[in-house]
PDB file of C-alpha atoms in Angstrom:
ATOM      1  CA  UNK A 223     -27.969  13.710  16.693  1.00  0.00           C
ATOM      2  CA  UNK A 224     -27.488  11.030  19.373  1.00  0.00           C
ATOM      3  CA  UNK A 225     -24.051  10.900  21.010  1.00  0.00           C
ATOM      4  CA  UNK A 226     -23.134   6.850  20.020  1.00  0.00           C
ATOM      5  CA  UNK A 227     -23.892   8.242  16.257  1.00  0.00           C
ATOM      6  CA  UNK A 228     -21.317  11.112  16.754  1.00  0.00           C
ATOM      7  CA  UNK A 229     -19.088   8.290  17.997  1.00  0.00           C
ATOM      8  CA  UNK A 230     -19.577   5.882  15.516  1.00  0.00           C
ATOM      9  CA  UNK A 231     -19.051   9.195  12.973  1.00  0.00           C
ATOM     10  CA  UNK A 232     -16.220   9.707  14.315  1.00  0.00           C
ATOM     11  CA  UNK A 233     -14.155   6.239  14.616  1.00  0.00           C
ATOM     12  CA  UNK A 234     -15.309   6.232  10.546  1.00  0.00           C
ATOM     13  CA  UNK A 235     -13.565   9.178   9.863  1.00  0.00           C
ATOM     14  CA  UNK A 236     -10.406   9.032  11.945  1.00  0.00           C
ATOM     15  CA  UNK A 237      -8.903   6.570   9.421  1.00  0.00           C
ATOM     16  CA  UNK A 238      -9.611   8.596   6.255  1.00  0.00           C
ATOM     17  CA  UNK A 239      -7.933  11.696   7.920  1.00  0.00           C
ATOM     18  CA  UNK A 240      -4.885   9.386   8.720  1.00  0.00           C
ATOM     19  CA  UNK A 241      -4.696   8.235   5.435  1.00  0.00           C
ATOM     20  CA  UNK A 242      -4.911  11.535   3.710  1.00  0.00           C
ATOM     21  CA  UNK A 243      -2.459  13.528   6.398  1.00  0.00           C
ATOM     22  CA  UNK A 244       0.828  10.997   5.909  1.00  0.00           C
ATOM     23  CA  UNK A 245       2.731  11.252   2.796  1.00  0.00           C
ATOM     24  CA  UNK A 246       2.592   9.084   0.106  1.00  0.00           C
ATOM     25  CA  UNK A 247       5.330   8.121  -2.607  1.00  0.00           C
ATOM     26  CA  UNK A 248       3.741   9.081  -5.804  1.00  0.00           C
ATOM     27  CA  UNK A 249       5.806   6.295  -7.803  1.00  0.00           C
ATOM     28  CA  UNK A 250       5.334   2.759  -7.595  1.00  0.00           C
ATOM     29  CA  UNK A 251       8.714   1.235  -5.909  1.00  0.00           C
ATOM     30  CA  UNK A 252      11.445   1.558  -8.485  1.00  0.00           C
ATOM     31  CA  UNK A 253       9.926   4.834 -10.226  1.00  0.00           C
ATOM     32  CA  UNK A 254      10.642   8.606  -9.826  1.00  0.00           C
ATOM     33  CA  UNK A 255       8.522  11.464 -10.189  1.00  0.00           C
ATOM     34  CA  UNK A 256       9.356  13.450 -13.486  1.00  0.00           C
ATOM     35  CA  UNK A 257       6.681  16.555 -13.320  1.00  0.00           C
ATOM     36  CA  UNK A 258       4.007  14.941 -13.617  1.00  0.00           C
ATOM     37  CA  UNK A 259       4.732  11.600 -14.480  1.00  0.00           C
ATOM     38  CA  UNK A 260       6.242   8.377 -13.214  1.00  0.00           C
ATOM     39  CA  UNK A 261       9.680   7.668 -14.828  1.00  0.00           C
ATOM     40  CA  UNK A 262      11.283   4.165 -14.625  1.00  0.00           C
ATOM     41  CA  UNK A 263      11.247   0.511 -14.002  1.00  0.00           C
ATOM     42  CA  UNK A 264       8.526  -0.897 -11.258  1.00  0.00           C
ATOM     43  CA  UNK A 265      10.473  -3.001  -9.404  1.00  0.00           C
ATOM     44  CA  UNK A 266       8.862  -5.810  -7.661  1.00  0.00           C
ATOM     45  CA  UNK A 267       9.133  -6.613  -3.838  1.00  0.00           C
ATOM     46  CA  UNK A 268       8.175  -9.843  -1.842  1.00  0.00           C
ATOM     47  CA  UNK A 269       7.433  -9.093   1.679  1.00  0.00           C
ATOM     48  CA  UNK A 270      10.509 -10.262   2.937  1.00  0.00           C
ATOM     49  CA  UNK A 271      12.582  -8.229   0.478  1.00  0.00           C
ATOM     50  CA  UNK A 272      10.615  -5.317   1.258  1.00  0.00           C
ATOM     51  CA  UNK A 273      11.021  -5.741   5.412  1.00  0.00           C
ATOM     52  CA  UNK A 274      14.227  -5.990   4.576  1.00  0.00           C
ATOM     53  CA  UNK A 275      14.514  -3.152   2.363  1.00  0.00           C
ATOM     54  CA  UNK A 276      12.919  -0.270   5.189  1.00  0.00           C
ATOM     55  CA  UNK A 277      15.334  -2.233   7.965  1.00  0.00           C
ATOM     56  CA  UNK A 278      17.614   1.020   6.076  1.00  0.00           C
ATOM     57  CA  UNK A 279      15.221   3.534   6.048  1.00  0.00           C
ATOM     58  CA  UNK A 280      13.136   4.344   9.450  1.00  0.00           C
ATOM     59  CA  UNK A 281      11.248   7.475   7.475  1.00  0.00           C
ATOM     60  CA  UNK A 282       9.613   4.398   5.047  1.00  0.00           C
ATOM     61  CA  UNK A 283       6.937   2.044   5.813  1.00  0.00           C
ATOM     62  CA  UNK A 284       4.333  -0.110   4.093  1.00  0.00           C
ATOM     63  CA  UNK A 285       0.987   1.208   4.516  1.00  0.00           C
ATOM     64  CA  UNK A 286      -1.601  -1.011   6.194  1.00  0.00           C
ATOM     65  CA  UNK A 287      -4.601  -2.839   4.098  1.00  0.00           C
ATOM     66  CA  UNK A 288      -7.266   0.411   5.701  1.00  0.00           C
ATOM     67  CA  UNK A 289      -5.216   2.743   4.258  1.00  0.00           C
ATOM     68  CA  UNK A 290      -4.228   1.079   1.360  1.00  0.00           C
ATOM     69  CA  UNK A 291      -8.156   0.599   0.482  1.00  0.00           C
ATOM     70  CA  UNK A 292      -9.134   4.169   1.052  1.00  0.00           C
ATOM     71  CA  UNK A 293      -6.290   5.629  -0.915  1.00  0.00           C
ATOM     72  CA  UNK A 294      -7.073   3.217  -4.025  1.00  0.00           C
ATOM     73  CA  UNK A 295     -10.868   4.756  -3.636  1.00  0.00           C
ATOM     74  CA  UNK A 296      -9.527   8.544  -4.997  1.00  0.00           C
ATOM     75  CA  UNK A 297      -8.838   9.657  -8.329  1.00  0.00           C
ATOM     76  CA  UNK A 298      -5.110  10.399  -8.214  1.00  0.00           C
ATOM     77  CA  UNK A 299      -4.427   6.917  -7.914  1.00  0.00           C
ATOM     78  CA  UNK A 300      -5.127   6.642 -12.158  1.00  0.00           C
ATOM     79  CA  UNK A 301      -1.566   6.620 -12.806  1.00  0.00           C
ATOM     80  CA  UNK A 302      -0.603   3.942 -10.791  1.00  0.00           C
ATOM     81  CA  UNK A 303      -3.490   1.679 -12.090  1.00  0.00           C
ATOM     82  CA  UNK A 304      -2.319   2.526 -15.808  1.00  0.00           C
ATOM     83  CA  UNK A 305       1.095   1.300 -14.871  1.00  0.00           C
ATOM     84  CA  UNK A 306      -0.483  -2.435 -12.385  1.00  0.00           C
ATOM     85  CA  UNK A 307      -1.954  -2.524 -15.963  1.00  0.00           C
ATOM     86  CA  UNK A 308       0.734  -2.586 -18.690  1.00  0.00           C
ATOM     87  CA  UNK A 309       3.243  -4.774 -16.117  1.00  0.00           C
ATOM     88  CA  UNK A 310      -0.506  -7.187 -15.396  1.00  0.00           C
ATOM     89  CA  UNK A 311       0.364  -7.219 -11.595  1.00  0.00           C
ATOM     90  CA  UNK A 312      -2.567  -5.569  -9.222  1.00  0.00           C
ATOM     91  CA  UNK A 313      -1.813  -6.981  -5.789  1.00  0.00           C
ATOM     92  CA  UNK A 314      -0.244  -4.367  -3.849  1.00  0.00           C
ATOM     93  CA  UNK A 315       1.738  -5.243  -0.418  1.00  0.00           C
ATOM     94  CA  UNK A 316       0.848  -4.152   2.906  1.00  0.00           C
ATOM     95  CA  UNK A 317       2.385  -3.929   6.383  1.00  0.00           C
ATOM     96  CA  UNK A 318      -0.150  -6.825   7.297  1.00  0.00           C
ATOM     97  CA  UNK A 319       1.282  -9.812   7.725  1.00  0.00           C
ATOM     98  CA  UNK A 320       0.229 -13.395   9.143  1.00  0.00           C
ATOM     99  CA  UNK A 321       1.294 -16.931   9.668  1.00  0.00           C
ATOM    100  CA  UNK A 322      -0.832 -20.150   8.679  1.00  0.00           C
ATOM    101  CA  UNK A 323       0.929 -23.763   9.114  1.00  0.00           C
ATOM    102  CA  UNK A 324       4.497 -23.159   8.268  1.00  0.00           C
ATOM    103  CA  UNK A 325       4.078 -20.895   6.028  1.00  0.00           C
ATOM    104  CA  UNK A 326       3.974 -16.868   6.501  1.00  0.00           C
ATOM    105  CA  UNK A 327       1.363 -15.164   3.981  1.00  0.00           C
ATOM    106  CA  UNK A 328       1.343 -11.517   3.420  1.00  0.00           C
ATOM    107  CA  UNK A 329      -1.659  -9.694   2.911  1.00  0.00           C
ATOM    108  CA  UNK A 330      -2.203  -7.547  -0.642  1.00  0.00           C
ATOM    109  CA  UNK A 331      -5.166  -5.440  -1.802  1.00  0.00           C
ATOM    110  CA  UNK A 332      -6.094  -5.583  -5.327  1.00  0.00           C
ATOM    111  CA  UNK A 333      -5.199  -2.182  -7.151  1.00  0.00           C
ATOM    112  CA  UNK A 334      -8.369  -3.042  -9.239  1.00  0.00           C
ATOM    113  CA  UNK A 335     -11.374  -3.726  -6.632  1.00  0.00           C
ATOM    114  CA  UNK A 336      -9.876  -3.015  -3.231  1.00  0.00           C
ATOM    115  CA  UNK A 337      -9.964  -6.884  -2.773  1.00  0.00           C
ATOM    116  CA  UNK A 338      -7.749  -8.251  -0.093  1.00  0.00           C
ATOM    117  CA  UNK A 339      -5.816 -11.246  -1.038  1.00  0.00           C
ATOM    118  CA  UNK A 340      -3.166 -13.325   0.935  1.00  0.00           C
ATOM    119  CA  UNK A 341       0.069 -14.145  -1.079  1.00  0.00           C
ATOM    120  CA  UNK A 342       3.118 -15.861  -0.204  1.00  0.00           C
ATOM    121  CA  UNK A 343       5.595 -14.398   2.016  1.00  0.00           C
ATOM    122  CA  UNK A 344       8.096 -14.287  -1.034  1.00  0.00           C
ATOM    123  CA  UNK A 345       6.123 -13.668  -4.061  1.00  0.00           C
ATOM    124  CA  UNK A 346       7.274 -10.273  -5.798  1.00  0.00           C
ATOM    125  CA  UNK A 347       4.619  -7.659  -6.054  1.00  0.00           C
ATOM    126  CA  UNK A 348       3.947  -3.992  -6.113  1.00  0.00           C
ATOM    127  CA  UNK A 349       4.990  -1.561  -3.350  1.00  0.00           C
ATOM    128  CA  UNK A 350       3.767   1.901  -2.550  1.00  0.00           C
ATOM    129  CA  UNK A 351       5.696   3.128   0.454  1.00  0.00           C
ATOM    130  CA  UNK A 352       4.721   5.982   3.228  1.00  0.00           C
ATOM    131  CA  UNK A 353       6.875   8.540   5.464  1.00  0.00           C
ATOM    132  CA  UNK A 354       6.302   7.233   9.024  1.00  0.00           C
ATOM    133  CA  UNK A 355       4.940  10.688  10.069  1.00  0.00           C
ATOM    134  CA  UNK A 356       3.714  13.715   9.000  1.00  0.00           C
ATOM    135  CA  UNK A 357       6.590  16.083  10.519  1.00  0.00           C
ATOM    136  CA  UNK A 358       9.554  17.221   7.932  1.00  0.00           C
TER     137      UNK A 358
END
């Protein structure tokens, strides 16, 4: 195999191993884990609210849209889908964020087709948070 194939292999795969090796919450924002099952309200979070919200917790982060869109390509994610589903909300927040004009968008992918949409800066949506590293 020719070395710039290993290479371009490689940078392919580096993300998926990220994604997979840092914890994810198994609950939408709002929910707890009961067994097997998420328990609770969903509670909705703009991107401000939600900057605002990790300012208290340095072990919390929103994921970026790359890992958001290979996580929402497994299986496990079913559960959260069913719930985007019965509450009709499928944009889910990342750490992404940009400025057009005046106005600061944040970027979302959609739970349903990995779609990445921009939404305003204070519209509510869904959160899925991750531990900032892998250690303990």
């Amino acid at each position: 195999m020719k070395k710039s194939t290993l290479v371009a292999l490689s940078l392919l795969m580096i993300p998926t191993a990220i994604a997979c090796n840092i914890p994810w919450q198994k609950c939408w924002h709002g929910q707890t884990l009961q067994g097997q099952q998420c328990t609770g309200e969903v509670v909705l979070l703009s991107a401000f609210d939600a900057k605002q919200m990790l300012q208290d917790d340095p072990n919390l982060r929103l994921p970026t849209r790359v890992e958001l869109e290979m996580f929402f390509m497994g299986s496990h994610v079913a559960p959260l889908r069913e719930h985007a589903h019965r509450i009709q909300k499928f944009q889910v927040l990342t750490s992404d964020f940009m400025q057009h004009g005046n106005e600061f968008l944040a970027t979302t992918v959609d739970i349903r087709n990995g779609r990445v949409e921009l939404i305003p800066w204070r519209e509510p949506t869904l959160v899925i948070l991750r531990k900032t590293n892998t250690s303990p």
